[in-house]
Short mmCIF file of C-alpha atoms and ligand atoms in Angstrom, two decimals:
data_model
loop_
_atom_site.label_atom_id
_atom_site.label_comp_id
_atom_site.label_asym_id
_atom_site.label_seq_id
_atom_site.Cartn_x
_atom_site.Cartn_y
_atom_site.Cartn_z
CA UNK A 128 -160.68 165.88 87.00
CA UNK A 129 -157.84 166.83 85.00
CA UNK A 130 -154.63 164.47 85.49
CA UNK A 131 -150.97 165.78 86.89
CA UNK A 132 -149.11 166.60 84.04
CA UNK A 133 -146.21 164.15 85.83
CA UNK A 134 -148.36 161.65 85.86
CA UNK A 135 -148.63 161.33 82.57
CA UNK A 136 -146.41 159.40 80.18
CA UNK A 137 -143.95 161.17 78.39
CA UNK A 138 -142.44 161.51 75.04
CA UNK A 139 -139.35 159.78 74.70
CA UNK A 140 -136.52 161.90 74.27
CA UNK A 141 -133.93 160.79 72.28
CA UNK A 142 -130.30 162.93 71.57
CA UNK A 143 -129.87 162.38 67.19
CA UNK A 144 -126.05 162.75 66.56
CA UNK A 145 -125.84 162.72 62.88
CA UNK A 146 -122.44 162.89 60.39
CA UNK A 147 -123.44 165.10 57.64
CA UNK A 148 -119.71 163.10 56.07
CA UNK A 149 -120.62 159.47 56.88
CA UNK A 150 -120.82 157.44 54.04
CA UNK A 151 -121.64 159.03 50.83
CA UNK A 152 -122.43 162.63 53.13
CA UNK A 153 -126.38 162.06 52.66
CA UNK A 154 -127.18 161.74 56.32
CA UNK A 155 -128.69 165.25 56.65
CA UNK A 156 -131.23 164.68 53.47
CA UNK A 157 -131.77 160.88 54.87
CA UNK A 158 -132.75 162.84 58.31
CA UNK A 159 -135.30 165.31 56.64
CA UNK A 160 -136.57 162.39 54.20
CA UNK A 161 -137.07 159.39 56.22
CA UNK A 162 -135.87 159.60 59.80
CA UNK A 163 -137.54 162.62 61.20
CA UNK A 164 -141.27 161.83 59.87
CA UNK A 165 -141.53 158.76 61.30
CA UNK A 166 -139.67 159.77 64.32
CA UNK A 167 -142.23 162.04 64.99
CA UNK A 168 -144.92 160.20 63.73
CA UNK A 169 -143.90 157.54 66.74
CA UNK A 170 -144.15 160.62 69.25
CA UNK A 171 -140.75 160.63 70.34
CA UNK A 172 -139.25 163.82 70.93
CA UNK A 173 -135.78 164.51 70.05
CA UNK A 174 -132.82 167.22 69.76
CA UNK A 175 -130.42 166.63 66.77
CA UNK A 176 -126.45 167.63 66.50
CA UNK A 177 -124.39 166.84 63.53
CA UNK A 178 -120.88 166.36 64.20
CA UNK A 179 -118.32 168.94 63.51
CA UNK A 180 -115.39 166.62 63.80
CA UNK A 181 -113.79 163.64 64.38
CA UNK A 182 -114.28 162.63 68.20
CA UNK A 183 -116.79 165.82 68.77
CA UNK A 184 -119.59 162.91 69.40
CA UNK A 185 -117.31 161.02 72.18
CA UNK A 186 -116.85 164.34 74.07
CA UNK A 187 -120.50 165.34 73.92
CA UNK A 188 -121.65 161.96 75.67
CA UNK A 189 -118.80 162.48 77.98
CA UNK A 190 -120.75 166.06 79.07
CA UNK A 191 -124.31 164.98 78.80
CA UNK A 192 -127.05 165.20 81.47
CA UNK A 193 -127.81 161.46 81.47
CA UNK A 194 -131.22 161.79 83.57
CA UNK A 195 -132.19 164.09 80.63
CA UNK A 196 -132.03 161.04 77.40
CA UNK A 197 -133.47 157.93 76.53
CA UNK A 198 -131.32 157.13 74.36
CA UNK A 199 -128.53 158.21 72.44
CA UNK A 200 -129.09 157.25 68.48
CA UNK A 201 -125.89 157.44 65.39
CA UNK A 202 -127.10 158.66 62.21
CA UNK A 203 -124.17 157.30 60.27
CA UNK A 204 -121.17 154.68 59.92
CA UNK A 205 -120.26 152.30 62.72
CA UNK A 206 -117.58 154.68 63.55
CA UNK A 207 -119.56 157.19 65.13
CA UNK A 208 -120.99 154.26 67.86
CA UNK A 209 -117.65 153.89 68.26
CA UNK A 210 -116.86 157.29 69.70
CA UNK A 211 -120.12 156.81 71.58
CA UNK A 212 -119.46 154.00 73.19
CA UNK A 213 -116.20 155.09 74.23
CA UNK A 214 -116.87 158.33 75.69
CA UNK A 215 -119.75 157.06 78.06
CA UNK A 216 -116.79 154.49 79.15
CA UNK A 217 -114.36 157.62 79.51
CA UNK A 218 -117.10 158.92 82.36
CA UNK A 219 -116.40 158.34 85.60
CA UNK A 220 -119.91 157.20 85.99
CA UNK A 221 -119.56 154.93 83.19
CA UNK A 222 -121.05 151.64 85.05
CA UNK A 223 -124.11 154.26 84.64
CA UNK A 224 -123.50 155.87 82.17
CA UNK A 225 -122.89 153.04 79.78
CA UNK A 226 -126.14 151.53 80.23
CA UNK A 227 -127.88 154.54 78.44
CA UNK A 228 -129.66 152.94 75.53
CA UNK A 229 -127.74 153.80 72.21
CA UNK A 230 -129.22 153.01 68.48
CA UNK A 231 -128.14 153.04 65.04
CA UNK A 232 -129.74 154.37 62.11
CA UNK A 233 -127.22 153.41 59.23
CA UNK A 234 -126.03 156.39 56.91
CA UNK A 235 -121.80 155.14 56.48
CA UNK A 236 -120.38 152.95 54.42
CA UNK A 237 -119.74 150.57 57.08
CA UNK A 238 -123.38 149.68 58.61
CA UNK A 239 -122.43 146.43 59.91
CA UNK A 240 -124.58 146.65 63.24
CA UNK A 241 -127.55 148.05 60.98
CA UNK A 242 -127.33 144.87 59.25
CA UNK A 243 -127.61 142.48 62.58
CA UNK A 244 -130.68 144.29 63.86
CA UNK A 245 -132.30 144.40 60.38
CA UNK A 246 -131.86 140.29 60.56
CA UNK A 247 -132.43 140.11 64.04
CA UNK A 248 -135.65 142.63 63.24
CA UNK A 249 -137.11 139.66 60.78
CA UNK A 250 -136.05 141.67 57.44
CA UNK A 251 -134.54 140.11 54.18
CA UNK A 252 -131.13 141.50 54.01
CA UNK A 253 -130.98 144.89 52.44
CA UNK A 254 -128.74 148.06 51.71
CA UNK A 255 -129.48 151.41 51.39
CA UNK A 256 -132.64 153.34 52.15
CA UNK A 257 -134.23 150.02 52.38
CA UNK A 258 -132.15 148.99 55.60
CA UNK A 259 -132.41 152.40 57.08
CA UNK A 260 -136.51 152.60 56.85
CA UNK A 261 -136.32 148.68 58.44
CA UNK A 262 -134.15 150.03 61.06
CA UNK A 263 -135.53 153.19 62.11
CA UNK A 264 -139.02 151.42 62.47
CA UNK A 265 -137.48 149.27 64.69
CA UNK A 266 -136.23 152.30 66.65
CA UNK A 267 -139.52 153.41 66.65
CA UNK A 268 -140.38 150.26 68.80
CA UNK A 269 -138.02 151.03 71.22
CA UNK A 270 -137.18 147.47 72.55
CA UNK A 271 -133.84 147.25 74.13
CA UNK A 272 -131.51 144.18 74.32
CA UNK A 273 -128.34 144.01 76.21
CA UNK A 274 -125.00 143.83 74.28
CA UNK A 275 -121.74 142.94 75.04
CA UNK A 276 -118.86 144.70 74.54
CA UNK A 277 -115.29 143.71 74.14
CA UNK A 278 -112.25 145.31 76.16
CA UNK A 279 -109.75 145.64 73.43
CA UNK A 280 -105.86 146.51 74.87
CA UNK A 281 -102.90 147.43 72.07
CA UNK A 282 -99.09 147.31 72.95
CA UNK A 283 -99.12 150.66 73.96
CA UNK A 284 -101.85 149.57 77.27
CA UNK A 285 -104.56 151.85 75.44
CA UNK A 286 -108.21 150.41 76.24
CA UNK A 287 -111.39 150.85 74.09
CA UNK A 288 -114.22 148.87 73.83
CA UNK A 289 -115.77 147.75 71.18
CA UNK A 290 -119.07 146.49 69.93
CA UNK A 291 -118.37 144.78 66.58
CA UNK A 292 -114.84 143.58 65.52
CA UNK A 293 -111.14 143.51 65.80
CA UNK A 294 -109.58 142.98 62.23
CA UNK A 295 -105.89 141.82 61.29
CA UNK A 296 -104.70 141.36 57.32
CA UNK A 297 -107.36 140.97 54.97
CA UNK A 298 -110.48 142.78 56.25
CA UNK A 299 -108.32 145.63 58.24
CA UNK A 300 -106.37 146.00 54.93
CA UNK A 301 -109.65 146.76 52.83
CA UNK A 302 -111.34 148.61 55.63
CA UNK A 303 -108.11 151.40 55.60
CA UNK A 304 -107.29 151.30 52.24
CA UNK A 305 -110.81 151.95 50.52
CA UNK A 306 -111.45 154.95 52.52
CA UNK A 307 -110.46 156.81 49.64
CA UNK A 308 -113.63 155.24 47.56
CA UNK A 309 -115.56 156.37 50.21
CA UNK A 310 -117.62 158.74 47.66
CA UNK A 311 -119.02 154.84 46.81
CA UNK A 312 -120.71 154.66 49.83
CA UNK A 313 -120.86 150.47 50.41
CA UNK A 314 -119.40 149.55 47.20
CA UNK A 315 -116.13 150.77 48.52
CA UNK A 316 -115.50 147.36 50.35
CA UNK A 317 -116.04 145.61 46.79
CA UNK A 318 -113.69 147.83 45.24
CA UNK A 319 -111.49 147.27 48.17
CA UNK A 320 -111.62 143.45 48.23
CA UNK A 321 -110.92 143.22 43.94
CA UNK A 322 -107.81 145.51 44.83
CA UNK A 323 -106.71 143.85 47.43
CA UNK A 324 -107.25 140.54 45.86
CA UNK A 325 -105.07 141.43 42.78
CA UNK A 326 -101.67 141.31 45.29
CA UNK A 327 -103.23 139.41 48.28
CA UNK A 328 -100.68 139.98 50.80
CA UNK A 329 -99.77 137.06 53.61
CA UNK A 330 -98.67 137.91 57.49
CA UNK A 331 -97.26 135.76 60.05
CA UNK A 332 -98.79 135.81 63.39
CA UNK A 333 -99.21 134.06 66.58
CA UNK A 334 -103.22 133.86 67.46
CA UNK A 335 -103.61 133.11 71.10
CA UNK A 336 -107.55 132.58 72.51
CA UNK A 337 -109.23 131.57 75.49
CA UNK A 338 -112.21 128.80 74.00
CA UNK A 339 -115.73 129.01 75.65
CA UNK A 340 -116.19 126.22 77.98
CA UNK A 341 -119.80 124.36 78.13
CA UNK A 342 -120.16 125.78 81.38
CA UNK A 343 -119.83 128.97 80.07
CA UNK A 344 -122.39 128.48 77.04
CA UNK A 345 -124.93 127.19 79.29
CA UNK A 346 -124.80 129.91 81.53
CA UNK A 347 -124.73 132.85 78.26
CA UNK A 348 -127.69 130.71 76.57
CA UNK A 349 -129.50 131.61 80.03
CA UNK A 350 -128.85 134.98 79.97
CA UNK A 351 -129.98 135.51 76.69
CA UNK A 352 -133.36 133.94 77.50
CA UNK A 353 -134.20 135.85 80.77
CA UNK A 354 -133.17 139.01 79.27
CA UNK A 355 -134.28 139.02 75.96
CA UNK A 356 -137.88 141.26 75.18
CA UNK A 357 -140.77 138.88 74.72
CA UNK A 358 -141.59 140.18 72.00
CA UNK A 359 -138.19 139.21 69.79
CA UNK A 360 -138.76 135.60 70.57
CA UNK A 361 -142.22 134.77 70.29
CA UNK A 362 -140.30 132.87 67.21
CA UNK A 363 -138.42 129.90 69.09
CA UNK A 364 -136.33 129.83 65.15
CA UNK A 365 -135.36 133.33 65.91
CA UNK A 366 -134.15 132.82 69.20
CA UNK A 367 -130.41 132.88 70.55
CA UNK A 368 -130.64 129.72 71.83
CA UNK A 369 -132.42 127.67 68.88
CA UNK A 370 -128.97 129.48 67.04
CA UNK A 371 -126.78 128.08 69.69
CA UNK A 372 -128.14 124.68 69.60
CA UNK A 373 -128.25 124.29 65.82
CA UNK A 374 -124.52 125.59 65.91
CA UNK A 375 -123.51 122.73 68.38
CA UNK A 376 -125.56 120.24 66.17
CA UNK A 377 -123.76 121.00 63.48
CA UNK A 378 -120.44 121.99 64.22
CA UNK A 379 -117.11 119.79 65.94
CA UNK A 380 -114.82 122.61 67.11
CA UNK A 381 -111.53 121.69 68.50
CA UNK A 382 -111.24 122.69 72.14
CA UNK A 383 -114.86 123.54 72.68
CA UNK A 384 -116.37 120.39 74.71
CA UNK A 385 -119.53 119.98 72.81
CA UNK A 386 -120.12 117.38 70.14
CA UNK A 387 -122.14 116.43 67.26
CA UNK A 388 -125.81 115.51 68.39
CA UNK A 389 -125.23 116.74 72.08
CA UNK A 390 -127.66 119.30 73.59
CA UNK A 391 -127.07 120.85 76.66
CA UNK A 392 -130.82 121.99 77.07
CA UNK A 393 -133.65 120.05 76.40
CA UNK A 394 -135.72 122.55 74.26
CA UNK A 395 -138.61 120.52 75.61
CA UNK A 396 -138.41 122.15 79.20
CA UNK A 397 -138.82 125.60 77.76
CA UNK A 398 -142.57 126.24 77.51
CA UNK A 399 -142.51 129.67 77.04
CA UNK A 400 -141.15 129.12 73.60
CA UNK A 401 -143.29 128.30 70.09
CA UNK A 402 -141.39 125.41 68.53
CA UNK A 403 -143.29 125.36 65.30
CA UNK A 404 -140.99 126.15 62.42
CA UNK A 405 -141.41 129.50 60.94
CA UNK A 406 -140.28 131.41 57.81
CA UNK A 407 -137.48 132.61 59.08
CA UNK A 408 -133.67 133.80 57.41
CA UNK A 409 -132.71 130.93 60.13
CA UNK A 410 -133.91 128.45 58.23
CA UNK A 411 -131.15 128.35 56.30
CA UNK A 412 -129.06 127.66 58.96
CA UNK A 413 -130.14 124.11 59.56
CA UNK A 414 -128.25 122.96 56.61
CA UNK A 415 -125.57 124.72 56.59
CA UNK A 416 -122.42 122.90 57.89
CA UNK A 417 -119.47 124.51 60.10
CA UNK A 418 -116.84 122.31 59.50
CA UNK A 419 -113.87 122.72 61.90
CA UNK A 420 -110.95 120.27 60.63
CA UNK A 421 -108.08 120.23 62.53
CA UNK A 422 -105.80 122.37 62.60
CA UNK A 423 -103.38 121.62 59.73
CA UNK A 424 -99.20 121.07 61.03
CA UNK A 425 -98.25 124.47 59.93
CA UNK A 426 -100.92 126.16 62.37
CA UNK A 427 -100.25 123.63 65.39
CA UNK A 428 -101.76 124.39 68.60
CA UNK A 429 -99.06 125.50 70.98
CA UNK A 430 -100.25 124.94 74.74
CA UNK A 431 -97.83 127.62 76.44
CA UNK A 432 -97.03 124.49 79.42
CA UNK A 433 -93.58 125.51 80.10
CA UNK A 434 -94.22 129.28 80.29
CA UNK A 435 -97.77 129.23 81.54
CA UNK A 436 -98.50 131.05 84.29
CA UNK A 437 -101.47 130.34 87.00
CA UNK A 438 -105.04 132.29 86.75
CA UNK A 439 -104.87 135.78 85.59
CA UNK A 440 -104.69 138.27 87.55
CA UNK A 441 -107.48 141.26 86.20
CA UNK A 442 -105.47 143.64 84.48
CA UNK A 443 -106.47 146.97 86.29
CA UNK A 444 -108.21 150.39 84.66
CA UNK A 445 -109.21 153.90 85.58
CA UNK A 446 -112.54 153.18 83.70
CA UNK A 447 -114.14 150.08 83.14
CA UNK A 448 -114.79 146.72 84.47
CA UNK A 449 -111.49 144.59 84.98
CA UNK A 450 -110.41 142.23 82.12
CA UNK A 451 -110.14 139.73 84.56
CA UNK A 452 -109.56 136.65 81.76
CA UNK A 453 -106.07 139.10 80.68
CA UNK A 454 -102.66 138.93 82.04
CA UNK A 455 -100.20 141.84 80.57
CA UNK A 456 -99.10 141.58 77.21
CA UNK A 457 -95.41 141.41 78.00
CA UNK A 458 -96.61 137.99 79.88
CA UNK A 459 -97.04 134.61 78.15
CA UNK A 460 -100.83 133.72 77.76
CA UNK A 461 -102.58 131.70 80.85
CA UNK A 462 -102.31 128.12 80.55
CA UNK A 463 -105.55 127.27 79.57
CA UNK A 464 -105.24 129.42 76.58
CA UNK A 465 -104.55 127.78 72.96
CA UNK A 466 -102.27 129.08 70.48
CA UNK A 467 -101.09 128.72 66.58
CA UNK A 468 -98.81 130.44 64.87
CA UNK A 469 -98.11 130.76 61.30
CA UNK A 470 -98.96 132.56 58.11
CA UNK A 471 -102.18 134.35 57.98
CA UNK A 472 -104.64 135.94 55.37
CA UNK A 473 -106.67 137.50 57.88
CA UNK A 474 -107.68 136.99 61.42
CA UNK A 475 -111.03 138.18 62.15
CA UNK A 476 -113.19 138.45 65.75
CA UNK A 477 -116.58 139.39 65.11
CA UNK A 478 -119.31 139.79 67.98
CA UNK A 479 -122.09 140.41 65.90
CA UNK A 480 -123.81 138.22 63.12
CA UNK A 481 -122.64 141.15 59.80
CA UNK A 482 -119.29 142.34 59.03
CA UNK A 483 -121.22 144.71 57.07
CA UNK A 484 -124.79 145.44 55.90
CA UNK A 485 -124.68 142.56 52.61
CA UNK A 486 -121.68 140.48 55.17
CA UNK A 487 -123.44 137.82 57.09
CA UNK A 488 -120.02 136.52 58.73
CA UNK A 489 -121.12 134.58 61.70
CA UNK A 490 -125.01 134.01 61.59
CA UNK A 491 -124.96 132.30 65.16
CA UNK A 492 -123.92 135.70 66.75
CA UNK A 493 -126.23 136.95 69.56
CA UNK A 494 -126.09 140.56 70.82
CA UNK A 495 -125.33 139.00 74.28
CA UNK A 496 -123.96 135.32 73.22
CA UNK A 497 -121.01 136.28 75.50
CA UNK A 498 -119.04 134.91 72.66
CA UNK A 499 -116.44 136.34 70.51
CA UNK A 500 -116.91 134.31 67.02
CA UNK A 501 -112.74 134.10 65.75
CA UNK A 502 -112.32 133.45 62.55
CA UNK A 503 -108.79 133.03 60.65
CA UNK A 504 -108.16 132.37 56.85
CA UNK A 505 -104.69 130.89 56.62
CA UNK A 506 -102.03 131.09 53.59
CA UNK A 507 -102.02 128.57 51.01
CA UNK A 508 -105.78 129.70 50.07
CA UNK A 509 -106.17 130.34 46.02
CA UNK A 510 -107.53 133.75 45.06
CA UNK A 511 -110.13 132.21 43.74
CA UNK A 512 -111.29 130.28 46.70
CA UNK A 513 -111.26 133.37 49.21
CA UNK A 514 -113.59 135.60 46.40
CA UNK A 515 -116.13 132.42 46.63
CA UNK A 516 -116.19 132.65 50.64
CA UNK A 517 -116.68 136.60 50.35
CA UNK A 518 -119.17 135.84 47.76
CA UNK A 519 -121.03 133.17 49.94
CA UNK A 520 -121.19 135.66 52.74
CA UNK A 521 -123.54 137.85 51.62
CA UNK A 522 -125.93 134.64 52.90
CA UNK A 523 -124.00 133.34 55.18
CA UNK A 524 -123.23 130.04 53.58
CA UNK A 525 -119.22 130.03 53.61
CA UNK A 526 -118.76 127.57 55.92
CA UNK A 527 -120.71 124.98 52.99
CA UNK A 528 -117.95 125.56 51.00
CA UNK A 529 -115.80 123.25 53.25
CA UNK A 530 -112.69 125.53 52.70
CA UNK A 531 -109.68 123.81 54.68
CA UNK A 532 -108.15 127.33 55.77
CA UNK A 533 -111.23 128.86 56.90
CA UNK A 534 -111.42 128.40 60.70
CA UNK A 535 -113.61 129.11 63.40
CA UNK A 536 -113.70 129.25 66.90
CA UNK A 537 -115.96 130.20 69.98
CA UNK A 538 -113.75 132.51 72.60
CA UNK A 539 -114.30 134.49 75.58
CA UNK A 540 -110.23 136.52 74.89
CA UNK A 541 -107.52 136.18 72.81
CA UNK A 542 -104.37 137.66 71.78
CA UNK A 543 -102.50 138.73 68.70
CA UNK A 544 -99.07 139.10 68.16
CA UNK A 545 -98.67 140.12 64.82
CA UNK A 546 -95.46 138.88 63.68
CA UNK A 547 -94.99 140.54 60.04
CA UNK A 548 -93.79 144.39 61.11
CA UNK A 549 -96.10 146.42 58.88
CA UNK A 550 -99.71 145.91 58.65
CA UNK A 551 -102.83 147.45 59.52
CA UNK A 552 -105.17 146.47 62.60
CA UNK A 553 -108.66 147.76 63.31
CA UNK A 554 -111.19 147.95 66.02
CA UNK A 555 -114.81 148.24 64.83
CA UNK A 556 -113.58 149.39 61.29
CA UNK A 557 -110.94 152.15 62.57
CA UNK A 558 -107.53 151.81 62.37
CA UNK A 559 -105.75 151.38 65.91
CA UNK A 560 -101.22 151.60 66.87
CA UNK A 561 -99.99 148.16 64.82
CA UNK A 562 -98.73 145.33 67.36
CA UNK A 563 -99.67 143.02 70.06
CA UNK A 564 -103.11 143.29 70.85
CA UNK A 565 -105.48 141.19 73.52
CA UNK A 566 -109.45 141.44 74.27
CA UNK A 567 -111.92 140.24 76.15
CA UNK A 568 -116.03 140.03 76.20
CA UNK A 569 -118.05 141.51 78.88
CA UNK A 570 -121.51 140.09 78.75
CA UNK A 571 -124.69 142.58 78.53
CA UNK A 572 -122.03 145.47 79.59
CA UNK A 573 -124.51 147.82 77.34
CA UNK A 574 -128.00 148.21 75.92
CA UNK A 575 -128.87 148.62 72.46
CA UNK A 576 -131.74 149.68 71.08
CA UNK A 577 -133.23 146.69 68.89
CA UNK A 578 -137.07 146.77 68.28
P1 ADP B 682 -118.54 155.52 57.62
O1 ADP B 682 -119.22 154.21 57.78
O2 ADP B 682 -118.93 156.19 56.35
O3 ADP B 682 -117.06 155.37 57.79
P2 ADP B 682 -118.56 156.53 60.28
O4 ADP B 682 -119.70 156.75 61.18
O5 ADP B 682 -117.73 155.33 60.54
O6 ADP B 682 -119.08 156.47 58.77
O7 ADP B 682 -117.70 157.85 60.30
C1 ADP B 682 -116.39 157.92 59.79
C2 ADP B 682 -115.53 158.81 60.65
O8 ADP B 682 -115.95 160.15 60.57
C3 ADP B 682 -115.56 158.45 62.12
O9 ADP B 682 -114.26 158.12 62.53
C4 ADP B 682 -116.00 159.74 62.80
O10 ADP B 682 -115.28 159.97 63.97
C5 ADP B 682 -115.68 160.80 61.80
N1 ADP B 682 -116.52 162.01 61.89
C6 ADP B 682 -117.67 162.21 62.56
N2 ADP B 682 -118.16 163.44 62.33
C7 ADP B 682 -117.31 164.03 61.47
C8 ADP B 682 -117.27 165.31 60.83
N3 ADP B 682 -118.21 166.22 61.02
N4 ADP B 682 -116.24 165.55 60.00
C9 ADP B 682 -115.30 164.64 59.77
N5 ADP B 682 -115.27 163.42 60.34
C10 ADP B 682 -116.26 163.12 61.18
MG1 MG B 683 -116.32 153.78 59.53
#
């Protein structure tokens, strides 16, 4: 008897939006070279637009027929996710819409996110074609993680949300300024950084943040283990929470409860995981050391006693869960928030494990950690010293170098109030208004396609 058409599985349908001008402007050729073959050869059906414009991708995903995709897929820079993400929050169906799997297939010269699911995918680190063919095979797999995203505010009360980073000084500065050796394609954040380097600027600041509580960890580490695919952790080294735990073995951070040689979960009463050791890039991570000294005098904690105000009350949106961890900018920050002020190099929060593809910045990050991972570099650093921790990024291994102005912390918000009056800010690589800004993570909010 012949079956019901319905009955059968379908294709999956997925909507390609490609910038022919990301990057070095080879997206189109990348398409007919490499993506579309093995798209096809995986039997998924698709319908491809390039972009005509800036912001023409956030206002089709603001139109689409949701019922009609599987997924929505960037064929080009972080930017473009950007816009994505975005306009499925602009919808007023956003808590639906924004769980509408999205992908990356990296073709910009920033392919930061490319370069987290090409680790998180198993993959030495690589650039180029060689990252794109590793990540549209994992496309082709079609395994979906959740992701969080962070609710980022500016002075003016603007709201986006963001899947990667917010940037102050250093990184923002490079980001903007070596847009115009964009013809480069990568290389344009080396040229950057050597320019930069040459008259390496300082800003004074006042970093605010809200540090994870155990509580908090426990419950995230949780969540990552009941909701990540089987599949991605049949490698107990690989998983979230073997990350988390070698992270709390090895690192003291001030105002984050756990300590040296504590574990909050036996890894003993998780069966379902392989313990063996295996060959993974994680390996390196057991000897690498995250050394969080105190905060030196000129970057004192300032606990906001005499102006703190009770819990927050959520800050409230047209679109969008509540940043219920944020009080207004024009108030002081909760009480239970900690804050140093002085002269920066760069403040950097980063919510996935690569700044960019060849940047391994925080190699604990999780998709859905429900952490922001804040990092500052404060003055007083040589030249030389900050080119060895870019240099040491590319594996991950800057926190060996024991640099006393690197710092680190775990944080569910913070807030920066930039204090030098010109400078550049940015929110997953694109430049947003200069001035007070505050964020906050929402857990799992979205889904990304991971394989
Ligand atoms: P890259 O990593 O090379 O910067 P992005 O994906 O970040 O690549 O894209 C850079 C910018 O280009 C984004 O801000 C995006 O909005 C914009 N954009 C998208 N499509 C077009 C287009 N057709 N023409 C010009 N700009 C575009
Ligand atoms: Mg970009």
């Amino acid at each position: 008897t012949e079956l019901e058409p319905s009955l059968l599985p379908r294709p999956r349908r997925l909507l390609l939006l490609v910038n022919p001008f990301g990057g070095r402007g080879h997206a189109l050729q990348y398409c007919h070279t490499h993506i579309l073959p093995m798209i096809t050869e995986a039997d998924i059906s698709y319908n491809l637009i390039q972009t005509e414009r800036q912001n023409h991708a956030r206002e089709l995903v603001q139109a689409i027929n949701l019922a009609e995709w599987d997924g929505i897929v960037i064929i080009s820079g972080d930017g473009l996710l950007f816009e994505v993400i975005n306009g499925l929050m602009e919808r007023p169906d956003w808590e639906k819409a924004i769980k509408m799997p999205v992908g990356i297939l990296p073709c910009g010269s920033g392919n930061a996110l490319a370069g987290a699911l090409n680790f998180n995918g198993g993959f030495e680190q690589a650039m180029g074609s060689e990252l794109l063919l590793n990540c549209t095979l994992l496309l082709c797999r079609s395994i979906i993680t959740p992701m969080d995203l962070v609710s980022v505010t500016t002075c003016s009360g603007t709201r986006c949300f963001s899947f990667l980073s917010v940037a102050w000084g250093f990184v923002s500065d490079v980001d903007i300024e070596s847009e115009k050796y964009r013809h480069m394609g990568s290389a344009r954040f080396t040229v950057g950084t050597m320019v930069r380097l040459a008259s390496l600027r300082t800003y004074r600041g006042r970093l605010s943040y809200l540090p994870v509580t155990e509580s908090h960890l426990h419950r995230s580490i949780s969540r990552s283990i009941t909701l990540a695919p089987n599949g991605s952790l049949s490698s107990f080294q690989r998983s979230p929470l073997h990350r988390t735990i070698s992270d709390m073995g090895l690192c003291e951070e001030r105002n984050v409860l756990f300590k040296r040689g504590s574990s909050i979960l036996d890894t003993n009463e998780l069966p379902s995981f392989d313990a063996s050791p295996s060959p993974s890039p994680l390996n390196a991570l057991q000897s690498s050391s995250f050394p969080f000294d105190s905060v030196p005098d000129d970057l004192a904690p300032q606990n906001h006693v005499l102006h703190g105000v009770g819990e927050p009350s959520p800050v409230r949106h047209m679109h969008g869960p509540p940043d219920d961890l944020l009080v207004p900018l024009s108030q002081p920050v909760p009480k239970n928030w900690v804050t140093v002020e002085g002269d920066f190099i760069l403040m950097l929060a980063l919510y996935q494990s690569h700044l960019g593809a060849d940047l391994f910045t925080a190699p604990s990050a999780y998709f859905n950690d429900g952490l922001i991972h804040l990092f500052f570099v404060k003055a007083g650093i040589t030249r030389a010293a900050l080119v060895r921790l870019f240099l040491a990024m590319e594996k991950g291994t800057h926190f060996q170098l024991d640099c006393p102005h690197l710092h680190q912390f775990h944080v569910r918000a913070f807030r920066l109030e930039p204090l030098t009056r010109k400078g550049t800010l940015t929110v997953d690589g694109e430049r947003v208004e200069y001035g007070p800004i505050q964020a906050q993570i929402h857990g799992s909010l979205s889904n990304l396609i991971t394989g």
